[in-house]
PDB file of C-alpha atoms and ligand atoms in Angstrom:
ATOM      1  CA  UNK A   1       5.408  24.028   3.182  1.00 94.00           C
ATOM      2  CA  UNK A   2       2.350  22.872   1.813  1.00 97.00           C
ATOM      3  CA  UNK A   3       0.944  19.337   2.527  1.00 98.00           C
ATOM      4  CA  UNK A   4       1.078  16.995   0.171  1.00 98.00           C
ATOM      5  CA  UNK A   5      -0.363  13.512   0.682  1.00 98.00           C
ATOM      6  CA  UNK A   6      -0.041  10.525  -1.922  1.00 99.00           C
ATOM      7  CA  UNK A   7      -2.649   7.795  -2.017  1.00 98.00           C
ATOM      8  CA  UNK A   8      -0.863   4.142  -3.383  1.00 98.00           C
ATOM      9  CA  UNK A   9      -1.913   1.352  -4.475  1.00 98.00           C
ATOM     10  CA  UNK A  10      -0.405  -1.752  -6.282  1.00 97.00           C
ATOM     11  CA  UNK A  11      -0.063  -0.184  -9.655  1.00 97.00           C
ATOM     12  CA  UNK A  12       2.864   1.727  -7.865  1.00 98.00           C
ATOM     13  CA  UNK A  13       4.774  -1.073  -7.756  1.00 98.00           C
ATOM     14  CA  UNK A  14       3.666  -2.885 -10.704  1.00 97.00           C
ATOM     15  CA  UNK A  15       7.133  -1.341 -12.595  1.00 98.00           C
ATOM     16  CA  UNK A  16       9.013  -2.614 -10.371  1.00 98.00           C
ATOM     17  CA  UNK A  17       7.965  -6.161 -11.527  1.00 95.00           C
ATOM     18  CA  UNK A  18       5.069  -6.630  -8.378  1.00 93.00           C
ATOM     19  CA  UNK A  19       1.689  -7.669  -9.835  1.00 88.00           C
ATOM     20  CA  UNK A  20      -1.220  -6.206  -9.184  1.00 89.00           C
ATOM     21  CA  UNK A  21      -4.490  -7.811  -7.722  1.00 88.00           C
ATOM     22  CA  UNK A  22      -7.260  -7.384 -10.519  1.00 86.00           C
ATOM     23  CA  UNK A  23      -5.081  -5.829 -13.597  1.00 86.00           C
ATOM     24  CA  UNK A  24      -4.903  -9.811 -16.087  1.00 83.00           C
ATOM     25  CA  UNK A  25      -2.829 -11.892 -14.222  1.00 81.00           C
ATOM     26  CA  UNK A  26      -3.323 -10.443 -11.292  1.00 81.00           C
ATOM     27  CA  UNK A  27      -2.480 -12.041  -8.007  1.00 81.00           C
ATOM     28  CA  UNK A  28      -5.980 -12.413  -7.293  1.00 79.00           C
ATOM     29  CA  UNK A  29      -6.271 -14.776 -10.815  1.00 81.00           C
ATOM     30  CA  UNK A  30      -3.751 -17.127  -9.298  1.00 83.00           C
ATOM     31  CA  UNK A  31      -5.255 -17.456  -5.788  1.00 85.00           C
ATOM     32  CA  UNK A  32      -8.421 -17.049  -4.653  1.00 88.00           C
ATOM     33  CA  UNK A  33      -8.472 -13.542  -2.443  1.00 87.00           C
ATOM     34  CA  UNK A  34     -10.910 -15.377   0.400  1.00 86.00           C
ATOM     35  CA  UNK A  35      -8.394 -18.211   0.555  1.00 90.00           C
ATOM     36  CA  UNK A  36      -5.189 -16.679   0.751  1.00 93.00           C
ATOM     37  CA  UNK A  37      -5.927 -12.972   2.464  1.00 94.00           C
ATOM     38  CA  UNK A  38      -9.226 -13.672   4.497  1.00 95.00           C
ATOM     39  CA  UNK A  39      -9.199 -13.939   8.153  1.00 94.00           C
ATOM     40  CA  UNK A  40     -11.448 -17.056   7.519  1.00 95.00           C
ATOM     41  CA  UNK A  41      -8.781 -18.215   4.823  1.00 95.00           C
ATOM     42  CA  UNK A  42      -6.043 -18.292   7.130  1.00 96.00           C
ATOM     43  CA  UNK A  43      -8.355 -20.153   9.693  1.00 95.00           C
ATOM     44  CA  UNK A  44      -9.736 -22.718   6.967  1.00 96.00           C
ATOM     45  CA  UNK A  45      -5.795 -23.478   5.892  1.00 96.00           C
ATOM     46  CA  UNK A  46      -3.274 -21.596   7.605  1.00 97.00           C
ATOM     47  CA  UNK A  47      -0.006 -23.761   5.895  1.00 96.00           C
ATOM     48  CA  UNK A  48      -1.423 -22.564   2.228  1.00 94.00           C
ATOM     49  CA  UNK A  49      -1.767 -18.674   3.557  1.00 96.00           C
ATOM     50  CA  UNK A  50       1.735 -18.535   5.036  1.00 97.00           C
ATOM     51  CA  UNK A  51       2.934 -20.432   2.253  1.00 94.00           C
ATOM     52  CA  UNK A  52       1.811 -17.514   0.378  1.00 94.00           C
ATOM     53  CA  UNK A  53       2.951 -14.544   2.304  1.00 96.00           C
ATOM     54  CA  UNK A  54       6.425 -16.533   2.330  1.00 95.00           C
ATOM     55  CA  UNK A  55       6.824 -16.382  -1.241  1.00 92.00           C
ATOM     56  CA  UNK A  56       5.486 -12.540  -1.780  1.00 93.00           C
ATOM     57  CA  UNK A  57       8.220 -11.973   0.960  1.00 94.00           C
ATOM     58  CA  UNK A  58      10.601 -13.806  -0.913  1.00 92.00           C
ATOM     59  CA  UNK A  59      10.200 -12.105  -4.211  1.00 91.00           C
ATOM     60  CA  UNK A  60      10.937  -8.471  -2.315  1.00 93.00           C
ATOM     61  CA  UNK A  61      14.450  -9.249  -1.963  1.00 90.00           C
ATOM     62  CA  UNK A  62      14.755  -9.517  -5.975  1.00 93.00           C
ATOM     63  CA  UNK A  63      12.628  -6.466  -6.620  1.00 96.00           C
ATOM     64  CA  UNK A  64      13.835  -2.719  -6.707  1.00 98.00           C
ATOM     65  CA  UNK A  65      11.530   0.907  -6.263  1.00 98.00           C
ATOM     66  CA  UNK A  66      11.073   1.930  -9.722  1.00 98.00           C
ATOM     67  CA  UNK A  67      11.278   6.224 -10.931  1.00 98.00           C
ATOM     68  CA  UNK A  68       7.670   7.012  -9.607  1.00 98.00           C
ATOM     69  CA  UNK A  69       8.609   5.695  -6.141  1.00 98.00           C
ATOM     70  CA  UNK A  70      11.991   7.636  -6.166  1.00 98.00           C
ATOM     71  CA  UNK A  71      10.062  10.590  -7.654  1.00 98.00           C
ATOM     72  CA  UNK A  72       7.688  10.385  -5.081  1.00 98.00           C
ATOM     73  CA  UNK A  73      10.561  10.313  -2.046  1.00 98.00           C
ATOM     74  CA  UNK A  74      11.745  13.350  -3.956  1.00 98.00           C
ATOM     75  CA  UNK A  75       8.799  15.860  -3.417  1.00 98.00           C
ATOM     76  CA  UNK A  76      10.267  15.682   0.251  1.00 98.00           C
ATOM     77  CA  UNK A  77      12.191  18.387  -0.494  1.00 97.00           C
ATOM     78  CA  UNK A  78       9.549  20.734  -1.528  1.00 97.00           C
ATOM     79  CA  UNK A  79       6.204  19.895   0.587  1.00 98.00           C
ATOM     80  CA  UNK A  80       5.460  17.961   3.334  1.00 98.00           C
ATOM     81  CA  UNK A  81       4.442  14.485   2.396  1.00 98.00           C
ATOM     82  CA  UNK A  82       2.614  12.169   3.516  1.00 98.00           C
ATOM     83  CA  UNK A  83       2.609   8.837   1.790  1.00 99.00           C
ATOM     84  CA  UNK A  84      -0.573   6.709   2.597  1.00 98.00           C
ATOM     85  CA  UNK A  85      -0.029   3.064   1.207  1.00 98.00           C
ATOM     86  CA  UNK A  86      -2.145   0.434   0.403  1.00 98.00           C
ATOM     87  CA  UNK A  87       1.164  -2.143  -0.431  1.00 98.00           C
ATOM     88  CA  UNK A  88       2.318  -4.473   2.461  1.00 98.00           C
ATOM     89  CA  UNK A  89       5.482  -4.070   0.492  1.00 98.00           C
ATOM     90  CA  UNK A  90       8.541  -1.787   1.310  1.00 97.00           C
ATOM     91  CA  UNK A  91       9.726  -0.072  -1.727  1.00 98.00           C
ATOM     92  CA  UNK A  92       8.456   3.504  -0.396  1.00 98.00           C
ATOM     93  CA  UNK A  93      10.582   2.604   2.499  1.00 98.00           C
ATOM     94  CA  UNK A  94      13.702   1.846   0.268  1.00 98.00           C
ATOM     95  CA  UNK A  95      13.188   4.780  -2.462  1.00 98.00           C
ATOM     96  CA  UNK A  96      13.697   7.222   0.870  1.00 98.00           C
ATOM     97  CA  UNK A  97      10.459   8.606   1.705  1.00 98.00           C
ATOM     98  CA  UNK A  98       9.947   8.934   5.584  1.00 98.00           C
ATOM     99  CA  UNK A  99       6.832   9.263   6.670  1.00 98.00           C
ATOM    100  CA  UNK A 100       4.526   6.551   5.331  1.00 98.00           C
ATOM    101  CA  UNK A 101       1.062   4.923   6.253  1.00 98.00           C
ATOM    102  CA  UNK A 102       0.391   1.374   5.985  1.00 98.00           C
ATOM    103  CA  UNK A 103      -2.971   0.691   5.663  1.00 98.00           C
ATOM    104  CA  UNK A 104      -2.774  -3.336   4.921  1.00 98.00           C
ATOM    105  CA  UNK A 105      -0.121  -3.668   6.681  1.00 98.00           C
ATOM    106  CA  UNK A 106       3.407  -4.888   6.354  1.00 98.00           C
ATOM    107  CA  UNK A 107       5.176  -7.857   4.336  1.00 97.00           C
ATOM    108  CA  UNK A 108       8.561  -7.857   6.286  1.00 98.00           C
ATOM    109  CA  UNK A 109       6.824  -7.994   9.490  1.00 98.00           C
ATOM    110  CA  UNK A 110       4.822 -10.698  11.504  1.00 98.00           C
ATOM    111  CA  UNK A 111       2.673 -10.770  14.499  1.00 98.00           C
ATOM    112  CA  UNK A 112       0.899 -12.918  16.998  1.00 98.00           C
ATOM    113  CA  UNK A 113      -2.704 -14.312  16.014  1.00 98.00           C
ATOM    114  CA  UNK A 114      -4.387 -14.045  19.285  1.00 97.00           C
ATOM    115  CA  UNK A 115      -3.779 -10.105  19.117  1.00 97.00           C
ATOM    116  CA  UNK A 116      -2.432  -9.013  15.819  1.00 97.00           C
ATOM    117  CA  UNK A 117      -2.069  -5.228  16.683  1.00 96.00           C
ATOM    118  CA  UNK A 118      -0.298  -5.601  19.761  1.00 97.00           C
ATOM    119  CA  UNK A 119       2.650  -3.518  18.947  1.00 97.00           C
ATOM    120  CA  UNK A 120       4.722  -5.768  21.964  1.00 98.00           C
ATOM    121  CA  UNK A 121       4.037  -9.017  19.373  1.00 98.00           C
ATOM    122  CA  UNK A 122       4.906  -6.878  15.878  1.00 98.00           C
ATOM    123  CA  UNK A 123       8.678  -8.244  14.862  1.00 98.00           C
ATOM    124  CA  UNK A 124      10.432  -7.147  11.094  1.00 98.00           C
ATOM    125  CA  UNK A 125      11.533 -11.042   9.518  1.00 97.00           C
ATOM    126  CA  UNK A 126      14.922 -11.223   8.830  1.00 96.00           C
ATOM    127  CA  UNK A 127      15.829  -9.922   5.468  1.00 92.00           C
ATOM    128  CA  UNK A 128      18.546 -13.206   4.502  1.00 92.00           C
ATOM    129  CA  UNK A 129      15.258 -15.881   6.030  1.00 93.00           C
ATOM    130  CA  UNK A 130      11.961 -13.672   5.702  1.00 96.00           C
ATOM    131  CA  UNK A 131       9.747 -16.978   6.296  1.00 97.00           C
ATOM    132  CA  UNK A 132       7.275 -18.058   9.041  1.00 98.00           C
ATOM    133  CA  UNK A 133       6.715 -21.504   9.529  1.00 98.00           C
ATOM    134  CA  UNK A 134       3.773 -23.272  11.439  1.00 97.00           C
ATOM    135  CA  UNK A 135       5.196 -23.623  14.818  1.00 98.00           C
ATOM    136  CA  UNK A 136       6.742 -20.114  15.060  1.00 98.00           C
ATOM    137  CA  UNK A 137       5.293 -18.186  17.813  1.00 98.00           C
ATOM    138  CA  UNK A 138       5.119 -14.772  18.776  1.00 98.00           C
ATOM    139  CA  UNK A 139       5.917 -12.824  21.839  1.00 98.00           C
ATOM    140  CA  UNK A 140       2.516 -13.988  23.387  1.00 98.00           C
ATOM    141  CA  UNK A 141       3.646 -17.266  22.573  1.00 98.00           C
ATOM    142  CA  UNK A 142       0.667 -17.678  19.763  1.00 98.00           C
ATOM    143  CA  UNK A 143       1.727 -18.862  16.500  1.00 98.00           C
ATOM    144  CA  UNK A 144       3.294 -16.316  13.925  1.00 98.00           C
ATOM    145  CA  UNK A 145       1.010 -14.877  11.135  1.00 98.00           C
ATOM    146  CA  UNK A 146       2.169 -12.101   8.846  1.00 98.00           C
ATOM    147  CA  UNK A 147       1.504  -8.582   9.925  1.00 98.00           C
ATOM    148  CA  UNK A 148      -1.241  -8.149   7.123  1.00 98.00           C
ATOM    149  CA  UNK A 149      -4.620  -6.362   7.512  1.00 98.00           C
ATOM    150  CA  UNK A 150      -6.979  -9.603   5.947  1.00 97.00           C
ATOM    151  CA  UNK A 151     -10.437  -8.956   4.222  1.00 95.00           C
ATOM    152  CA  UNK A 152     -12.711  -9.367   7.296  1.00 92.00           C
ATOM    153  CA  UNK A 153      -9.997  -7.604   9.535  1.00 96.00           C
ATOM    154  CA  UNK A 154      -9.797  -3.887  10.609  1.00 96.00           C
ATOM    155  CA  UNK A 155      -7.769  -1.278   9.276  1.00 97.00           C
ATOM    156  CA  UNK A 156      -6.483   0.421  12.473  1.00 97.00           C
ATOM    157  CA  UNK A 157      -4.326   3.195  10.574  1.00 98.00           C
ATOM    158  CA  UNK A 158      -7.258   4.545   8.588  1.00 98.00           C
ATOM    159  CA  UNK A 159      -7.981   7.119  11.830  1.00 98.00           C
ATOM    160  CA  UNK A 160      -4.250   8.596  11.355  1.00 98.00           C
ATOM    161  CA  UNK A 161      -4.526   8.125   7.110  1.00 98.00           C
ATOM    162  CA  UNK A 162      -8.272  10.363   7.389  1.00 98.00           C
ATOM    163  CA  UNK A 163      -6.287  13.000   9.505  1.00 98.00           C
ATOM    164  CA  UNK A 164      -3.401  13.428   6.723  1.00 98.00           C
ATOM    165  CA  UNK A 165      -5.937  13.857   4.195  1.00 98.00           C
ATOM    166  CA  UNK A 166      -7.929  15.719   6.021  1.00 98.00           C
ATOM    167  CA  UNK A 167      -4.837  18.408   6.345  1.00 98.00           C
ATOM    168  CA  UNK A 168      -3.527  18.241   2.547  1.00 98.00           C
ATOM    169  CA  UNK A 169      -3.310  20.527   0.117  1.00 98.00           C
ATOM    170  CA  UNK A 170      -2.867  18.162  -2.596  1.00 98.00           C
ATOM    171  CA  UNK A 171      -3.543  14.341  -2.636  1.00 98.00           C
ATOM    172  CA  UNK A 172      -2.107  12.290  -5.333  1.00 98.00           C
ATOM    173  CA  UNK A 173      -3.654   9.027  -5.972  1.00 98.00           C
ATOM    174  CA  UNK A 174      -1.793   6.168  -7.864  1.00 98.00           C
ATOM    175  CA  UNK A 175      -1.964   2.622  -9.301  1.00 98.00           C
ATOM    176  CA  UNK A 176      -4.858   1.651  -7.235  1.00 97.00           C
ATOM    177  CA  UNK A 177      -8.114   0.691  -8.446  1.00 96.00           C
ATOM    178  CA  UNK A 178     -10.299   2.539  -5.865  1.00 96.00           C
ATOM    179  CA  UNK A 179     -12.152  -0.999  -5.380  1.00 93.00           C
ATOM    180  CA  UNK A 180     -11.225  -1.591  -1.370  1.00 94.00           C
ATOM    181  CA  UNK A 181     -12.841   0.755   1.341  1.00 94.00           C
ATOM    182  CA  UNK A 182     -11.787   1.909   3.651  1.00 96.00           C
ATOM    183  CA  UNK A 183      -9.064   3.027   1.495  1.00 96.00           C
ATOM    184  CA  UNK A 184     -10.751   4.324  -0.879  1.00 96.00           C
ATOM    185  CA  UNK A 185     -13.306   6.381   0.431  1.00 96.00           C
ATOM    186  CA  UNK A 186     -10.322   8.520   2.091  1.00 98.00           C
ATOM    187  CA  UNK A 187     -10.531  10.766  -1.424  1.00 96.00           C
ATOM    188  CA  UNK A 188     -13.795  11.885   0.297  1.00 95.00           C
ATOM    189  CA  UNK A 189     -12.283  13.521   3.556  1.00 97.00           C
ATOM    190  CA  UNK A 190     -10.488  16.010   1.996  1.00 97.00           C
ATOM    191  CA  UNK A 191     -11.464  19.393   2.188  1.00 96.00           C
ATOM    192  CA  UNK A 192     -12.753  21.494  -0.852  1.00 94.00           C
ATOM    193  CA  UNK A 193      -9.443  23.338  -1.893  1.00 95.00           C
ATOM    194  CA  UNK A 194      -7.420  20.362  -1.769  1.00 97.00           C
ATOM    195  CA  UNK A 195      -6.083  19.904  -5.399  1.00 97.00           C
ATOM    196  CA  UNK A 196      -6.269  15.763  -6.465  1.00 98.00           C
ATOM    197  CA  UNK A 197      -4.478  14.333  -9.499  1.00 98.00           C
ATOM    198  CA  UNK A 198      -5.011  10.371 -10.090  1.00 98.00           C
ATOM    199  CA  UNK A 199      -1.883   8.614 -11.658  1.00 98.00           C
ATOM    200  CA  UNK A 200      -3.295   5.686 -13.494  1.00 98.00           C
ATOM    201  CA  UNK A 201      -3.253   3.976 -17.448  1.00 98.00           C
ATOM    202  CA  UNK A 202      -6.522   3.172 -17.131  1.00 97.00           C
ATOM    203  CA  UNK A 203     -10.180   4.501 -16.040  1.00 94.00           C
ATOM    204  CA  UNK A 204     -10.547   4.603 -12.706  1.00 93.00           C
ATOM    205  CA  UNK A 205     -14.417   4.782 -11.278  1.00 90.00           C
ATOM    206  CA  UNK A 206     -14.500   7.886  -9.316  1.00 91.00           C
ATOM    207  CA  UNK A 207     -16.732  11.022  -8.143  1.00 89.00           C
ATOM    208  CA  UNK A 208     -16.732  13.550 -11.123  1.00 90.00           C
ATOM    209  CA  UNK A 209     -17.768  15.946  -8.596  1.00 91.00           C
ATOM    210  CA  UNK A 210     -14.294  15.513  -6.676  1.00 92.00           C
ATOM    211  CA  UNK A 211     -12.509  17.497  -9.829  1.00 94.00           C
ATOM    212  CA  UNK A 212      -9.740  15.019 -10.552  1.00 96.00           C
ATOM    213  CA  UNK A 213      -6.852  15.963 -12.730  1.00 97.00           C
ATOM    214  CA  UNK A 214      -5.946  12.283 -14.423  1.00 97.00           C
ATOM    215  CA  UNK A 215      -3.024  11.974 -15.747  1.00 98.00           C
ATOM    216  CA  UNK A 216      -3.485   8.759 -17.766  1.00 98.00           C
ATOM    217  CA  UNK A 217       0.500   7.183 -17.770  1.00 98.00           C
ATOM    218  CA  UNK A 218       1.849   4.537 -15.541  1.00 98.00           C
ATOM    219  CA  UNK A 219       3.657   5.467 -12.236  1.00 98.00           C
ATOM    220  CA  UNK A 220       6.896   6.517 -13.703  1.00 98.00           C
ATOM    221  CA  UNK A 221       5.813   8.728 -16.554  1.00 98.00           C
ATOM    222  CA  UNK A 222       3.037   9.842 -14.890  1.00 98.00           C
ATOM    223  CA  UNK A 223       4.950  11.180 -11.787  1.00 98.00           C
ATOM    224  CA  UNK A 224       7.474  12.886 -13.896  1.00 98.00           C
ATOM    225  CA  UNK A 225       4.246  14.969 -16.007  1.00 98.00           C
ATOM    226  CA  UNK A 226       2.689  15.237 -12.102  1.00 98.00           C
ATOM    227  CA  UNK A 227       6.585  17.177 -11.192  1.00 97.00           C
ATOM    228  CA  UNK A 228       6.703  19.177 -14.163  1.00 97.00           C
ATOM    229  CA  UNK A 229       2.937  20.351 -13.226  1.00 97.00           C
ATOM    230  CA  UNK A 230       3.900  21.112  -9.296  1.00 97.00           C
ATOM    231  CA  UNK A 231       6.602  22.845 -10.641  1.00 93.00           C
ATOM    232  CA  UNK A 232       5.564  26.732  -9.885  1.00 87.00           C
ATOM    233  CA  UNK A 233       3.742  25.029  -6.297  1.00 86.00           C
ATOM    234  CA  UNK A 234       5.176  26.745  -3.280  1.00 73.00           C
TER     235      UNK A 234
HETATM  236  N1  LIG B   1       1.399   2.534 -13.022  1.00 88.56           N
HETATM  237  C1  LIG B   1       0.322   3.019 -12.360  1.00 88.56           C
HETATM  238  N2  LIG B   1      -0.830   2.319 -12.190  1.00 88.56           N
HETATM  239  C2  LIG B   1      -0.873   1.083 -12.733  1.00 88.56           C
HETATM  240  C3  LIG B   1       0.208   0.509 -13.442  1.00 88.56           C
HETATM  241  C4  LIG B   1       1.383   1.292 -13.573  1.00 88.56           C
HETATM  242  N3  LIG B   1       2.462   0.837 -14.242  1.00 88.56           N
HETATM  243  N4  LIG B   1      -0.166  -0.737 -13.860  1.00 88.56           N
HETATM  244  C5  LIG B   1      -1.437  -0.934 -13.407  1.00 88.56           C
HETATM  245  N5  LIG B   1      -1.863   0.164 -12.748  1.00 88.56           N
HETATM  246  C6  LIG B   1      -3.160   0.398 -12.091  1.00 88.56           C
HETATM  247  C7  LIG B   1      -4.316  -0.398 -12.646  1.00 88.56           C
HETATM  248  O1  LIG B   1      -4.902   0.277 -13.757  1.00 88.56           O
HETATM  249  C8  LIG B   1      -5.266  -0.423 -11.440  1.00 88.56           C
HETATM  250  O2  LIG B   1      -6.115   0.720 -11.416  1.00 88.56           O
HETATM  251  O3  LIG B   1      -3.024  -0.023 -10.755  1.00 88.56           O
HETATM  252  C9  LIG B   1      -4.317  -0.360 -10.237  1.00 88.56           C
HETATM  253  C10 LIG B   1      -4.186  -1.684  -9.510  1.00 88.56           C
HETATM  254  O4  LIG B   1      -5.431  -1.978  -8.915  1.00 88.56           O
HETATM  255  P1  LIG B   1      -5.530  -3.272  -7.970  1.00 88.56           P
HETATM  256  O5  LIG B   1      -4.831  -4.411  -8.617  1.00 88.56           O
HETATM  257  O6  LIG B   1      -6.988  -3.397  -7.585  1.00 88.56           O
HETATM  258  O7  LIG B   1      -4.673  -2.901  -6.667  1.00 88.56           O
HETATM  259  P2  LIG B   1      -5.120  -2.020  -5.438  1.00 88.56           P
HETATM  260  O8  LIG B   1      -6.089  -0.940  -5.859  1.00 88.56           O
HETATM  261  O9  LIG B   1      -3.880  -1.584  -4.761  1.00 88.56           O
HETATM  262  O10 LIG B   1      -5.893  -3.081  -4.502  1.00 88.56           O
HETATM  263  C11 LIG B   1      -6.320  -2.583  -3.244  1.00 88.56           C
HETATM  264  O11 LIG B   1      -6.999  -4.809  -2.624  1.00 88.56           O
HETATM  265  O12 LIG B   1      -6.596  -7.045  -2.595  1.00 88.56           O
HETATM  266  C12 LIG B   1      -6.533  -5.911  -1.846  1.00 88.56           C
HETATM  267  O13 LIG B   1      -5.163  -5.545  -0.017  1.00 88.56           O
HETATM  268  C13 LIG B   1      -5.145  -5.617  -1.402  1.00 88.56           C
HETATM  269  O14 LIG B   1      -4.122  -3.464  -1.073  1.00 88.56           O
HETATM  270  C14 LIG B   1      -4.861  -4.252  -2.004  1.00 88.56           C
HETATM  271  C15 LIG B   1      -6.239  -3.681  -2.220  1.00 88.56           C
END
């Protein structure tokens, strides 16, 4: 089967009634980025970051995967996929797709602050009371802070997300704006035959060079035209 590795971003999940970061009225419009996902953020003000986590987290529960995510889960059964994700949140997970790469981490879980990546101190939040208070502490018996890769952090799954790239035959980026590294310089590690289409309404600022195919539709539409085009793919 040939390897086929998708490359998300928040534009994925926009149809599903998510907003993006730095589309108008983007999250980042509403809060200031350094305040509310900034290591120094959650230092400065820790109530007003969890507050904000707490509400993202509460907003999954009334939020479905839209056609491109099920579309996506769907290519399981002719290649082997990979999906890399820049989302914390879980709508790959609940559209059926298996074997998935968070790069910012995860919504649903938490962790402890003295040693965030310490899988012993990673828990999943209940789904019926997904909310950390100040006070809650984890296994190391430091307080409770979301299980979210912050701006200033680093991105310990980029080593595993490089070696899936690395390995596929086509990479399909979509809905991300290709303005974050490390995530975004992973469309440079893959090797010359690999075949890259970019799912995305708008321009997205990338290396000619790289010989994108864009198909220029939201998530939805555009995976459908990306299914009809992998069609004869074996
Ligand atoms: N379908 C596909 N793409 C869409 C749709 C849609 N329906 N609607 C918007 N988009 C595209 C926008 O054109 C834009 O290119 O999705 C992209 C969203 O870009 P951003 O808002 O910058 O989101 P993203 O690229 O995922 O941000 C990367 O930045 O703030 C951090 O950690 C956060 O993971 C996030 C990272």
């Amino acid at each position: 089967m040939k390897k086929l590795v998708f490359l998300t971003g928040a534009g994925m999940s926009a149809e599903s009634g998510i907003s993006t970061f730095r589309d108008s009225g983007g999250l980042w419009e509403q809060y200031p980025v350094e305040a509310v996902a900034s290591i120094q953020g959650y230092e400065r003000d820790p109530e007003l970051v969890q507050k904000f986590y707490n509400e993202r987290r509460q907003q999954l529960s009334s939020v479905a995967p839209n056609e491109g995510h099920r579309l996506v889960a769907s290519m399981e059964e002719k290649f082997d996929v990979t999906v890399v994700t820049q989302n914390v949140d879980d709508l790959h997970e609940r559209a059926g797709s298996h074997h998935i790469i968070h790069l910012h981490g995860e919504l649903m879980k938490a962790t402890s602050t003295r040693n965030p990546n310490d899988p012993d101190c990673i828990v999943t939040l209940p789904e019926d009371n997904p909310i950390i208070r100040m006070g809650d502490k984890a296994k190391d018996g430091s307080q409770l802070r979301p299980y979210i890769v912050w701006f200033g952090e680093s991105v310990p799954m980029i080593e595993p997300a490089i070696q899936e790239v690395s390995k596929a035959d086509i990479l399909v980026v979509i809905g991300t704006s290709l303005n974050v590294y490390p995530a975004a310089g992973l469309l440079n590690f893959t090797h010359p035959g690999c075949k890259i289409y970019l799912i995305d309404p708008k321009d997205v600022p990338y290396d000619p060079s790289l010989g994108i195919h864009h198909i220029m539709k939201g998530a939805s539409e555009g995976m459908k035209e990306l299914c009809r085009l992998l069609e004869n793919e074996k």
